[in-house]
CSV table of C-alpha atoms in Angstrom, one decimal:
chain,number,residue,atom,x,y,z
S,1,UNK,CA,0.0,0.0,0.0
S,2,UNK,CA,1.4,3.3,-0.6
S,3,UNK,CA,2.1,6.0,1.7
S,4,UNK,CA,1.4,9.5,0.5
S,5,UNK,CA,4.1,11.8,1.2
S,6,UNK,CA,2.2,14.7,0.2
S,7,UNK,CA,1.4,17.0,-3.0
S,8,UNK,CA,4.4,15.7,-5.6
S,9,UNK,CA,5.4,12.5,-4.2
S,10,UNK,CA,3.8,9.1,-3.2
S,11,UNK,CA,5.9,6.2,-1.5
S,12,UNK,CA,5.6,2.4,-3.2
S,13,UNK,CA,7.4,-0.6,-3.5
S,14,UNK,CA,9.5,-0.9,-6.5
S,15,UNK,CA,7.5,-2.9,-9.1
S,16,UNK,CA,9.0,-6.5,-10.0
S,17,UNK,CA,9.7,-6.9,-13.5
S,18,UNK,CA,9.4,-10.3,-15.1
S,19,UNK,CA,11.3,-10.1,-18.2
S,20,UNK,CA,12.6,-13.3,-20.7
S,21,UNK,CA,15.7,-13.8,-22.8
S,22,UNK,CA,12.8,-14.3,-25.8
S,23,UNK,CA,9.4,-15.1,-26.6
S,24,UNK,CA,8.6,-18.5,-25.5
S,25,UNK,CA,10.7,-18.2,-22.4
S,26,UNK,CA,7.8,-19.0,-20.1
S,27,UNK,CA,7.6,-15.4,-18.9
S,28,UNK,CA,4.1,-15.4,-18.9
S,29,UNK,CA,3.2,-18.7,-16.9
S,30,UNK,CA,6.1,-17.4,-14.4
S,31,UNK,CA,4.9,-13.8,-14.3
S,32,UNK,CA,1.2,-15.5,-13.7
S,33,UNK,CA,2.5,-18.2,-10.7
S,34,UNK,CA,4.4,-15.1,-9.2
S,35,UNK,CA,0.8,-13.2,-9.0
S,36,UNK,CA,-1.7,-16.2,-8.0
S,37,UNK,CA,1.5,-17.4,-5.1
S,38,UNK,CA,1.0,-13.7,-3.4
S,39,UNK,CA,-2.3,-13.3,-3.9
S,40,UNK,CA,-3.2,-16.7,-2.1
S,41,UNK,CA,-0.5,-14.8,0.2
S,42,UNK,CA,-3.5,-12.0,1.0
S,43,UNK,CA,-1.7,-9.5,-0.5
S,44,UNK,CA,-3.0,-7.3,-3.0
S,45,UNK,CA,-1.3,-7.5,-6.5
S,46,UNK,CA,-1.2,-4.9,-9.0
S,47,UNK,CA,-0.5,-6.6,-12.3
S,48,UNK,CA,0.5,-5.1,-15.5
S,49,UNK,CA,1.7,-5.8,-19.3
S,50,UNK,CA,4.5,-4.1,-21.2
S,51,UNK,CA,2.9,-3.6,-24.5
S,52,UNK,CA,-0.8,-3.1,-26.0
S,53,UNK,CA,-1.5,-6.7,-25.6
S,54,UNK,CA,-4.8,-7.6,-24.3
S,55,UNK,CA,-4.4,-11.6,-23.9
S,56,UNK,CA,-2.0,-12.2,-21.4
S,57,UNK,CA,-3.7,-9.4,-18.9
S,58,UNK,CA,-6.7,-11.8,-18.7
S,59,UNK,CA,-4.7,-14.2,-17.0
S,60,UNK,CA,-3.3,-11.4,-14.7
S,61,UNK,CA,-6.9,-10.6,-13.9
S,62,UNK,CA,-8.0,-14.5,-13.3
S,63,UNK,CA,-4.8,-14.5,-11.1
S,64,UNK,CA,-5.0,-11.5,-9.1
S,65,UNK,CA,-8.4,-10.8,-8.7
S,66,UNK,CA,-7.5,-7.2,-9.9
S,67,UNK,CA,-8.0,-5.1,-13.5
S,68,UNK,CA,-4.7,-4.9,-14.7
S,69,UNK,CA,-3.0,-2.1,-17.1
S,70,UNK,CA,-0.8,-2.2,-20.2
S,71,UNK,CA,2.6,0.2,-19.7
S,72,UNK,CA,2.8,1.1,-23.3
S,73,UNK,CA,5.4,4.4,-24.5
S,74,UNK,CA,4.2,4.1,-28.1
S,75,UNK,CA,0.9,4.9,-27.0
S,76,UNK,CA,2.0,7.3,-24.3
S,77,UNK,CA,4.7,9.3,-23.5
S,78,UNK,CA,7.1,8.2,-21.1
S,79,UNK,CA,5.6,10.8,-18.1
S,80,UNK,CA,2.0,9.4,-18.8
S,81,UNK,CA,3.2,5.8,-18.6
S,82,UNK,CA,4.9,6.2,-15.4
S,83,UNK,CA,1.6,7.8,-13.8
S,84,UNK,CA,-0.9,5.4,-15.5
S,85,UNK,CA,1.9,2.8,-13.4
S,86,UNK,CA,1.3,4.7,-9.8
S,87,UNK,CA,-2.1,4.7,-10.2
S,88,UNK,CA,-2.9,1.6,-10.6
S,89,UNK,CA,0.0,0.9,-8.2
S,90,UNK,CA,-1.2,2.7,-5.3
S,91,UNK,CA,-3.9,0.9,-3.7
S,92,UNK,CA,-2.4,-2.6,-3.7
S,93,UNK,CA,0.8,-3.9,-1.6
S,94,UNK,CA,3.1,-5.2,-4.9
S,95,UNK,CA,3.1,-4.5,-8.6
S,96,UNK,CA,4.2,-7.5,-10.9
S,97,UNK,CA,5.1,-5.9,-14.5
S,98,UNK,CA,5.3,-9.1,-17.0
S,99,UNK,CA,7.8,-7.7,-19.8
S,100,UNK,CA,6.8,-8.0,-23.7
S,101,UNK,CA,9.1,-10.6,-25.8
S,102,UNK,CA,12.8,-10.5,-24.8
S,103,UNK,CA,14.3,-8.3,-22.8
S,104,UNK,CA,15.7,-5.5,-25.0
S,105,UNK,CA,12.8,-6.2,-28.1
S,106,UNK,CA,11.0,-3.2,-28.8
S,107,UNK,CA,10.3,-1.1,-31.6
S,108,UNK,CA,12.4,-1.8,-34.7
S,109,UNK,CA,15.4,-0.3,-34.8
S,110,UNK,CA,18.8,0.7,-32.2
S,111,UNK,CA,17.6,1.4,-28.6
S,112,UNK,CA,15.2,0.1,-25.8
S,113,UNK,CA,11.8,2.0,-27.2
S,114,UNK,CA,9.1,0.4,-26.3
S,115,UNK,CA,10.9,-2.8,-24.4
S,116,UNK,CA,10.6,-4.4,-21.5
S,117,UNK,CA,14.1,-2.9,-20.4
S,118,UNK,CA,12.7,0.8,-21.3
S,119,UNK,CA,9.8,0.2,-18.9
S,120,UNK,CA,12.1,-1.5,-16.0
S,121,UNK,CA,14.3,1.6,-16.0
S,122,UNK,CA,11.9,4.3,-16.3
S,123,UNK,CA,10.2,2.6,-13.5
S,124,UNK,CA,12.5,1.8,-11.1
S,125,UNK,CA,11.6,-2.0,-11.2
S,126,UNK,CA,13.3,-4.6,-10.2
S,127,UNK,CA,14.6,-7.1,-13.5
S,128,UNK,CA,14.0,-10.8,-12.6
S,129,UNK,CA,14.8,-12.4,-16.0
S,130,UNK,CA,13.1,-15.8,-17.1
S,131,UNK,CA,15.6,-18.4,-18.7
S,132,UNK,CA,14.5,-21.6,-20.0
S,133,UNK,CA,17.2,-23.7,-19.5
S,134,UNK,CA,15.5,-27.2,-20.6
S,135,UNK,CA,18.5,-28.0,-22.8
S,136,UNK,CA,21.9,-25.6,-21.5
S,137,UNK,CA,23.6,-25.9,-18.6
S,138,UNK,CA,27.2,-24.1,-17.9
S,139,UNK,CA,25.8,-22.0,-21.5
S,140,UNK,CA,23.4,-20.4,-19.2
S,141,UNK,CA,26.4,-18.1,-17.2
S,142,UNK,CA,27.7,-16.8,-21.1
S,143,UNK,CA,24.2,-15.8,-21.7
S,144,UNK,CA,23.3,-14.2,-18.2
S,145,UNK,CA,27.0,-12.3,-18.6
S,146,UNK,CA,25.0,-11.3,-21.5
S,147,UNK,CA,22.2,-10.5,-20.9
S,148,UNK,CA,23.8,-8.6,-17.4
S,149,UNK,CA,26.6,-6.5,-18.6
S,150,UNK,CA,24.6,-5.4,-22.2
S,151,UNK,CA,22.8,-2.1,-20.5
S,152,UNK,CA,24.2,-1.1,-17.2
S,153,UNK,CA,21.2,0.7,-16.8
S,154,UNK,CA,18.7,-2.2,-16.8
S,155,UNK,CA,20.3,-4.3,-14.0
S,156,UNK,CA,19.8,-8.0,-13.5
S,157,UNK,CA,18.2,-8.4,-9.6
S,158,UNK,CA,18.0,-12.2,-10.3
S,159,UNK,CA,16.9,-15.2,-12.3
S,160,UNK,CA,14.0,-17.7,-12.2
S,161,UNK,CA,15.3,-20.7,-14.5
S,162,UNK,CA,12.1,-22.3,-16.0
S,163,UNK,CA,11.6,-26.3,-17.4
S,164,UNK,CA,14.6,-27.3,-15.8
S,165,UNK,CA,15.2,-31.5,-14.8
S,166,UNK,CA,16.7,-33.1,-12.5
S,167,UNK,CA,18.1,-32.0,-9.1
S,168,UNK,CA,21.5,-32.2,-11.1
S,169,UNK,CA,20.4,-30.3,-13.9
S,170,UNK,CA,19.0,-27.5,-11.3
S,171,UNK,CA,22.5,-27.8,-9.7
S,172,UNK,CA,24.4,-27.6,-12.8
S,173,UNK,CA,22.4,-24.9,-13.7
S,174,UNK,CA,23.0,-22.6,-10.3
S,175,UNK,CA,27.0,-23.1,-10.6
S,176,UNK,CA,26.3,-21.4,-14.4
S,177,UNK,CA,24.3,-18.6,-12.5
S,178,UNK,CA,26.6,-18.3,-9.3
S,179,UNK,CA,29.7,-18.0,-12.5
S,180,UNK,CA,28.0,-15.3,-14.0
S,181,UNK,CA,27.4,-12.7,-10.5
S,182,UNK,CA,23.5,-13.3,-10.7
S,183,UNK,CA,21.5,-14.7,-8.4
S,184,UNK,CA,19.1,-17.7,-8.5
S,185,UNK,CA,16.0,-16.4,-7.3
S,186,UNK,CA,14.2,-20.1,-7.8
S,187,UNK,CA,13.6,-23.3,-10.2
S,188,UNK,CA,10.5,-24.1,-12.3
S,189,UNK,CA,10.7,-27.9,-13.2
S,190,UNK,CA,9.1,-29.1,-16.6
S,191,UNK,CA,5.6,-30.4,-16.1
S,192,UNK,CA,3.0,-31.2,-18.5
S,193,UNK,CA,0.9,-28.9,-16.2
S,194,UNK,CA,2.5,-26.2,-16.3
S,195,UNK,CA,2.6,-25.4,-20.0
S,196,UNK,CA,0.1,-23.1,-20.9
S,197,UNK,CA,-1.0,-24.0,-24.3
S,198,UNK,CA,-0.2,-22.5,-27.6
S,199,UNK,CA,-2.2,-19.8,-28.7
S,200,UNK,CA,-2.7,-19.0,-32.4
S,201,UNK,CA,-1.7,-15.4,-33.2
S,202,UNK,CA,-2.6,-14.5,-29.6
S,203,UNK,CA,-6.5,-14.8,-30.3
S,204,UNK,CA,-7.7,-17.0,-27.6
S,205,UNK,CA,-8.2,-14.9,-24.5
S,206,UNK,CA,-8.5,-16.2,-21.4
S,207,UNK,CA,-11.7,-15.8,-20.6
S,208,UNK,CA,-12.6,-18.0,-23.5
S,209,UNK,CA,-10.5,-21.0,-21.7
S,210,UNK,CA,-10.6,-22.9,-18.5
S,211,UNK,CA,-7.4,-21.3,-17.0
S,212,UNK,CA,-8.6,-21.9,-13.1
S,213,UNK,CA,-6.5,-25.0,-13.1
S,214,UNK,CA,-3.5,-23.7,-14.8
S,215,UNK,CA,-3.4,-20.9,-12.7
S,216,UNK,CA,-3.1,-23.5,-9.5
S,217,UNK,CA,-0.6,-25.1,-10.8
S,218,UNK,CA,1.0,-22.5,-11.9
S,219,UNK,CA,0.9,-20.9,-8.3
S,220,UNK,CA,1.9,-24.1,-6.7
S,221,UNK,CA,5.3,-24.1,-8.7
S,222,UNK,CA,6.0,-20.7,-7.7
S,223,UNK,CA,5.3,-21.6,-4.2
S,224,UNK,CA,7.8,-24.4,-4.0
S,225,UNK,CA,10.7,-23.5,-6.2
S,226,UNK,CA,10.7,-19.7,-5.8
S,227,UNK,CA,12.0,-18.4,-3.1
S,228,UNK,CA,8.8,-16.1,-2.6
S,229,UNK,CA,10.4,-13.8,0.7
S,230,UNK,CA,13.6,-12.8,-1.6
S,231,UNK,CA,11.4,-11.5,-4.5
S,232,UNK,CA,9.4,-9.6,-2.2
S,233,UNK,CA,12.9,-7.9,-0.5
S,234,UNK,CA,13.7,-6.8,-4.2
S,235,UNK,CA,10.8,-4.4,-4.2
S,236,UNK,CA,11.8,-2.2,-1.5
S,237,UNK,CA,10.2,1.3,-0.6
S,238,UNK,CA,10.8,4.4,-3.4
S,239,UNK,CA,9.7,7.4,-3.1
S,240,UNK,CA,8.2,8.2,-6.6
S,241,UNK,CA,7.4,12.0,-8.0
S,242,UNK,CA,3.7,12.2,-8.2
S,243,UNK,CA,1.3,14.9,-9.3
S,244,UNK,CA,-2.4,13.6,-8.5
S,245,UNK,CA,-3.9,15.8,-11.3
């Protein structure tokens, strides 16, 4: 919950951005278990969607219990995307950003316009990046060097490696992270369950599927490989410029 300092600034939690190293990454079903694991929790989740898109934020909604908002700079400036965030940040007690394709895809061309990055930085969030490592294991520190030293600015606060095997594998696998300087943040195990199914072109909205299931098992995985009380420490108290007008 926020904590109005007055005319010009409100106090919130940094948002926790859920970003992936691509499409596909499993951004989404983490992004979703992340919001249906604190919700069960009692607190109150603000969720929202880098981009214009309109199908995953159905699933936010199912998940959360809450309307969630795009964060779109194509749309809007970068002023009136940061308040349409602290507005729809203010009344609840954590704000879950899912990120749009991979981390740095935006708009064509150089630069992070439009990107998931773009929206981390202007925002303040902290980056948890998505990784699915079903078939790397000591590959996945050259890519998190990567993906961690490309733009200082839009600073790694962790991983969440996703379809991962066996206790080995997951072990393997945290060596790579510990090599690279970023920390493991927790462990998604491949399940039939847990894959959310594929969507053609992005027309089937949730509300159109039986998702109540999904969503359970999407929270219990995010209840027992993420470690749940170290995300929440990432999004520590900011004071954010704010001009209620």
């Amino acid at each position: 919950m926020n904590d109005s300092l007055g005319k010009g600034a409100i106090r919130l939690r940094r948002p926790l951005v859920i970003a992936g190293t691509a499409s596909g990454a499993g951004k989404t079903a983490v992004a979703i278990g992340i919001m249906a694991a604190l919700t069960r929790r009692g607190l109150k989740v603000a969720p929202f969607k880098v981009g214009p898109d309109y199908i995953d934020p159905g699933y936010h909604q199912a998940a959360t219990g809450r309307a969630p908002r795009n964060l779109d700079t194509w749309l809007r400036d970068d002023a009136g995307m940061r308040e349409n965030f602290l507005r729809g940040a203010a009344e609840a007690d954590v704000s879950i950003i899912e990120g749009v394709m991979g981390l740095f895809d935006g708009r064509a061309g150089a630069g992070n316009a439009g990107s998931t990055a773009e929206a981390a930085v202007l925002l303040e969030g902290a980056l948890v990046l998505v990784v699915d490592c079903a078939r790397m294991s000591r590959s996945l520190a050259a890519l998190l060097h990567g993906f961690a030293t490309f733009d200082p600015a839009a600073r790694l606060a962790g991983v969440i490696l996703n379809n991962t095997g066996s206790d080995r594998h997951r072990a393997m696998l945290a060596d790579a992270a510990a090599e690279a300087g970023v920390p493991v943040l927790g462990a998604i195990p491949r399940r039939p369950e847990l894959k959310m199914e594929s969507r053609h072109l992005g027309l089937v909205a949730a509300a159109e599927t039986e998702c109540g299931e999904l969503i359970d098992n999407l929270a219990a995985a995010v209840e027992e490989g993420v470690d749940l009380e170290r995300l929440l420490a990432l999004a520590e108290t900011l004071d954010y410029a704010w001009s209620d007008g």
